[in-house]
Amino acid sequence: MARGARCQAVQTHRLKTASNRAPARPWRRSGRRPAEAVPDQLSKPVRQHRPTLRSRPRGPPHREKKRPITYDALRLTPCLASINYAPLLDGYSVLLQSTHLIHDTRRVHATTSVSLPRIRFGCGLYDRVIPLYSGEVKPEGIDFEFIPNDDPRDIFDKMGARQEYDAAEMSSSEFIAGTSAGTSPFVAIPVFMSRVFRHGFITVNKNAGIRTPKDLEGKRVGVALYTMTAAVFMRGLVENEYGVDMSKIRWIQGAIEKAGAHGSPTVPPLLKKVNIENNTSRKSLSQMLSSGEIDALFGALMPEGFGTDPNIVRLFPNFVAVEQDYYRRTKIFPIMHLVAIRKAIYEKHPAVAASLFRALCESKRLALKKMAYTGALHNMLPWLPAHLEERDAVMGDNPWPYGIEPNRPTLDALVKYSHQQGITDRQMPVDSLFVPVPAGS
């Protein structure tokens, strides 16, 4: 083909190709679309819009803010609602656990992927442990279960004889006796669940001729359990404060509110001779005091009939003033119950002691704060504000301290009295009674 003919054929092909092209759309460059260029959308059937993972708004490209994927987001995103994400969610939970980010609705606390030591804690529902019982306070690093029990003797028997709890409130005197004898399966932390001044719990039959503590010599005195902490403190104060000769008292041991024994205690035998006998009558010690079969009663409870039977009276009628003077002079606020932990648990998981101690300190702090709020009384004490002012005037702003140092005068007295009364073979060093914990509160 001649060169001229070939050029003419190429030109003809170009013209045909151009005629088949769509008309130019000059509005594309400006971004403004004329009205006549917009297709008639009303003439088309309406389609249900279903967003997909790749769908995004039209327009110039833009950078979206990255948001962290959360557990709830995976559940709630509409476009993912029909997809089974259970395996992914399970994996995400494992990821959270491995990074120590477990969230609780009341507080955020750290945990670990290893199994936590389980602690079943037996204790009465005192105001100072309510935040721990309710879950407002949680011990760290512990699988914790609070088992409430408002019968202290039942707790002691279950813990002492059968170790039904991993940790529990425990009779201070029984713990000291077992530790001194080397037979205790427990360790202790310096947390004191129960404390009571005991002058007001010494009651007498007014016909027995007992007007002063010294008059107790030669009398028959009832006691629920000779080795119980309340009795240890009561004997200690009348012996050391008033010079009473304990060897001249005849002790009758039994339950205060019923006939028979007071619980099923496990205590070492006494290390000195004591004139003591068990109550074998079919009467309670309260009934025996009322009838005059015993002359006095050293009890953790007030005897039945007190306030209604005119024969039953206190040895110290003005006991509040006497106890306040006693505290000012001695700084002794008698400790009844401490917190014991099974030795096997502590030796395997020593961090349990510090964790439980911190939690109990925090629980007590919240309880004191709640008590101090008098806008609405949380206790059924009409004159609570006056009681709080009186308490603070005598004891300061921390009336119920935990730890060894703020309680050393009381603990020194307890180990001294225990040795004097033949419960221990020596005066135990106070610091040897407790395992190490953080500073007290």
PDB file of C-alpha atoms in Angstrom, residues 11-124:
ATOM      1  CA  GLN A  11      -6.894   8.885   9.986  1.00  0.00           C
ATOM      2  CA  THR A  12     -10.233   7.250   9.120  1.00  0.00           C
ATOM      3  CA  HIS A  13      -9.793   4.736  12.048  1.00  0.00           C
ATOM      4  CA  ARG A  14      -9.107   7.559  14.488  1.00  0.00           C
ATOM      5  CA  LEU A  15     -12.264   9.412  13.464  1.00  0.00           C
ATOM      6  CA  LYS A  16     -14.409   6.292  13.962  1.00  0.00           C
ATOM      7  CA  THR A  17     -12.917   5.645  17.394  1.00  0.00           C
ATOM      8  CA  ALA A  18     -13.539   9.217  18.556  1.00  0.00           C
ATOM      9  CA  SER A  19     -17.162   9.100  17.411  1.00  0.00           C
ATOM     10  CA  ASN A  20     -17.812   6.043  19.619  1.00  0.00           C
ATOM     11  CA  ARG A  21     -16.464   7.640  22.818  1.00  0.00           C
ATOM     12  CA  ALA A  22     -18.775   8.980  25.560  1.00  0.00           C
ATOM     13  CA  PRO A  23     -19.218  12.755  25.603  1.00  0.00           C
ATOM     14  CA  ALA A  24     -16.716  14.691  27.621  1.00  0.00           C
ATOM     15  CA  ARG A  25     -17.527  15.524  31.252  1.00  0.00           C
ATOM     16  CA  PRO A  26     -15.798  18.807  31.976  1.00  0.00           C
ATOM     17  CA  TRP A  27     -17.453  19.060  35.422  1.00  0.00           C
ATOM     18  CA  ARG A  28     -15.287  16.232  36.743  1.00  0.00           C
ATOM     19  CA  ARG A  29     -12.281  18.512  37.092  1.00  0.00           C
ATOM     20  CA  SER A  30     -14.192  21.208  38.982  1.00  0.00           C
ATOM     21  CA  GLY A  31     -16.023  18.697  41.201  1.00  0.00           C
ATOM     22  CA  ARG A  32     -19.366  20.431  40.469  1.00  0.00           C
ATOM     23  CA  ARG A  33     -21.952  18.337  38.685  1.00  0.00           C
ATOM     24  CA  PRO A  34     -24.662  20.155  36.679  1.00  0.00           C
ATOM     25  CA  ALA A  35     -28.265  19.266  37.354  1.00  0.00           C
ATOM     26  CA  GLU A  36     -28.806  17.774  33.886  1.00  0.00           C
ATOM     27  CA  ALA A  37     -25.915  15.415  34.495  1.00  0.00           C
ATOM     28  CA  VAL A  38     -27.559  13.886  37.598  1.00  0.00           C
ATOM     29  CA  PRO A  39     -29.422  10.663  36.690  1.00  0.00           C
ATOM     30  CA  ASP A  40     -33.049  10.277  37.628  1.00  0.00           C
ATOM     31  CA  GLN A  41     -32.751   8.266  40.878  1.00  0.00           C
ATOM     32  CA  LEU A  42     -36.518   8.254  41.485  1.00  0.00           C
ATOM     33  CA  SER A  43     -37.081   6.073  38.447  1.00  0.00           C
ATOM     34  CA  LYS A  44     -34.882   3.336  39.894  1.00  0.00           C
ATOM     35  CA  PRO A  45     -36.033   0.775  42.472  1.00  0.00           C
ATOM     36  CA  VAL A  46     -34.939   1.463  46.060  1.00  0.00           C
ATOM     37  CA  ARG A  47     -32.311  -0.950  47.384  1.00  0.00           C
ATOM     38  CA  GLN A  48     -31.743  -1.731  51.064  1.00  0.00           C
ATOM     39  CA  HIS A  49     -28.349  -0.334  51.939  1.00  0.00           C
ATOM     40  CA  ARG A  50     -26.209  -2.915  53.691  1.00  0.00           C
ATOM     41  CA  PRO A  51     -22.911  -1.524  54.912  1.00  0.00           C
ATOM     42  CA  THR A  52     -19.883  -3.702  54.492  1.00  0.00           C
ATOM     43  CA  LEU A  53     -16.473  -3.677  56.002  1.00  0.00           C
ATOM     44  CA  ARG A  54     -15.079  -1.939  52.849  1.00  0.00           C
ATOM     45  CA  SER A  55     -17.743   0.737  52.494  1.00  0.00           C
ATOM     46  CA  ARG A  56     -16.695   4.304  53.224  1.00  0.00           C
ATOM     47  CA  PRO A  57     -18.072   7.760  52.357  1.00  0.00           C
ATOM     48  CA  ARG A  58     -17.466   9.199  48.871  1.00  0.00           C
ATOM     49  CA  GLY A  59     -15.180  12.138  48.545  1.00  0.00           C
ATOM     50  CA  PRO A  60     -11.505  12.861  48.781  1.00  0.00           C
ATOM     51  CA  PRO A  61      -9.473  10.329  50.719  1.00  0.00           C
ATOM     52  CA  HIS A  62      -9.058  11.153  54.376  1.00  0.00           C
ATOM     53  CA  ARG A  63      -7.316   9.616  57.362  1.00  0.00           C
ATOM     54  CA  GLU A  64      -9.671   8.200  59.951  1.00  0.00           C
ATOM     55  CA  LYS A  65      -8.805   8.356  63.660  1.00  0.00           C
ATOM     56  CA  LYS A  66      -7.856   4.927  64.878  1.00  0.00           C
ATOM     57  CA  ARG A  67      -9.899   3.648  67.781  1.00  0.00           C
ATOM     58  CA  PRO A  68      -8.916   0.701  69.969  1.00  0.00           C
ATOM     59  CA  ILE A  69     -10.967  -2.423  69.469  1.00  0.00           C
ATOM     60  CA  THR A  70     -12.855  -3.268  72.623  1.00  0.00           C
ATOM     61  CA  TYR A  71     -14.831  -6.258  73.742  1.00  0.00           C
ATOM     62  CA  ASP A  72     -18.106  -4.296  73.621  1.00  0.00           C
ATOM     63  CA  ALA A  73     -17.297  -2.849  70.193  1.00  0.00           C
ATOM     64  CA  LEU A  74     -17.051  -6.312  68.717  1.00  0.00           C
ATOM     65  CA  ARG A  75     -20.440  -7.166  70.159  1.00  0.00           C
ATOM     66  CA  LEU A  76     -22.269  -3.966  69.273  1.00  0.00           C
ATOM     67  CA  THR A  77     -21.052  -2.979  65.779  1.00  0.00           C
ATOM     68  CA  PRO A  78     -24.205  -3.421  63.599  1.00  0.00           C
ATOM     69  CA  CYS A  79     -22.405  -4.701  60.525  1.00  0.00           C
ATOM     70  CA  LEU A  80     -20.804  -7.487  62.568  1.00  0.00           C
ATOM     71  CA  ALA A  81     -23.949  -8.524  64.412  1.00  0.00           C
ATOM     72  CA  SER A  82     -24.640 -11.517  62.184  1.00  0.00           C
ATOM     73  CA  ILE A  83     -21.133 -12.959  62.438  1.00  0.00           C
ATOM     74  CA  ASN A  84     -20.090 -15.461  65.107  1.00  0.00           C
ATOM     75  CA  TYR A  85     -17.219 -13.813  66.937  1.00  0.00           C
ATOM     76  CA  ALA A  86     -17.185 -16.154  69.944  1.00  0.00           C
ATOM     77  CA  PRO A  87     -13.716 -17.556  69.175  1.00  0.00           C
ATOM     78  CA  LEU A  88     -12.344 -14.058  68.667  1.00  0.00           C
ATOM     79  CA  LEU A  89     -13.945 -12.782  71.885  1.00  0.00           C
ATOM     80  CA  ASP A  90     -12.546 -15.700  73.837  1.00  0.00           C
ATOM     81  CA  GLY A  91      -9.131 -14.980  72.448  1.00  0.00           C
ATOM     82  CA  TYR A  92      -9.500 -11.303  73.312  1.00  0.00           C
ATOM     83  CA  SER A  93     -10.356 -12.215  76.922  1.00  0.00           C
ATOM     84  CA  VAL A  94      -7.209 -14.301  77.109  1.00  0.00           C
ATOM     85  CA  LEU A  95      -5.267 -11.341  75.743  1.00  0.00           C
ATOM     86  CA  LEU A  96      -6.736  -9.099  78.441  1.00  0.00           C
ATOM     87  CA  GLN A  97      -5.792 -11.553  81.156  1.00  0.00           C
ATOM     88  CA  SER A  98      -2.258 -11.909  79.884  1.00  0.00           C
ATOM     89  CA  THR A  99      -1.828  -8.132  79.987  1.00  0.00           C
ATOM     90  CA  HIS A 100      -3.361  -7.812  83.500  1.00  0.00           C
ATOM     91  CA  LEU A 101      -6.299  -5.627  82.466  1.00  0.00           C
ATOM     92  CA  ILE A 102      -9.270  -7.300  84.105  1.00  0.00           C
ATOM     93  CA  HIS A 103     -12.018  -4.727  84.778  1.00  0.00           C
ATOM     94  CA  ASP A 104     -14.474  -4.834  87.666  1.00  0.00           C
ATOM     95  CA  THR A 105     -17.515  -2.554  87.916  1.00  0.00           C
ATOM     96  CA  ARG A 106     -16.477  -1.333  91.379  1.00  0.00           C
ATOM     97  CA  ARG A 107     -12.712  -1.164  91.054  1.00  0.00           C
ATOM     98  CA  VAL A 108      -9.866  -2.145  88.739  1.00  0.00           C
ATOM     99  CA  HIS A 109      -7.350  -4.529  90.172  1.00  0.00           C
ATOM    100  CA  ALA A 110      -4.424  -6.524  88.881  1.00  0.00           C
ATOM    101  CA  THR A 111      -4.491 -10.263  88.499  1.00  0.00           C
ATOM    102  CA  THR A 112      -2.269 -12.933  87.069  1.00  0.00           C
ATOM    103  CA  SER A 113      -2.740 -15.798  84.696  1.00  0.00           C
ATOM    104  CA  VAL A 114      -1.669 -18.315  87.358  1.00  0.00           C
ATOM    105  CA  SER A 115      -4.193 -19.728  89.825  1.00  0.00           C
ATOM    106  CA  LEU A 116      -4.626 -17.599  92.949  1.00  0.00           C
ATOM    107  CA  PRO A 117      -4.522 -19.018  96.480  1.00  0.00           C
ATOM    108  CA  ARG A 118      -8.028 -19.584  97.771  1.00  0.00           C
ATOM    109  CA  ILE A 119      -8.751 -18.047 101.174  1.00  0.00           C
ATOM    110  CA  ARG A 120     -11.996 -18.903 102.986  1.00  0.00           C
ATOM    111  CA  PHE A 121     -12.238 -16.263 105.708  1.00  0.00           C
ATOM    112  CA  GLY A 122     -14.439 -16.919 108.744  1.00  0.00           C
ATOM    113  CA  CYS A 123     -15.437 -13.829 110.693  1.00  0.00           C
ATOM    114  CA  GLY A 124     -18.325 -12.042 112.349  1.00  0.00           C
TER     115      GLY A 124
END
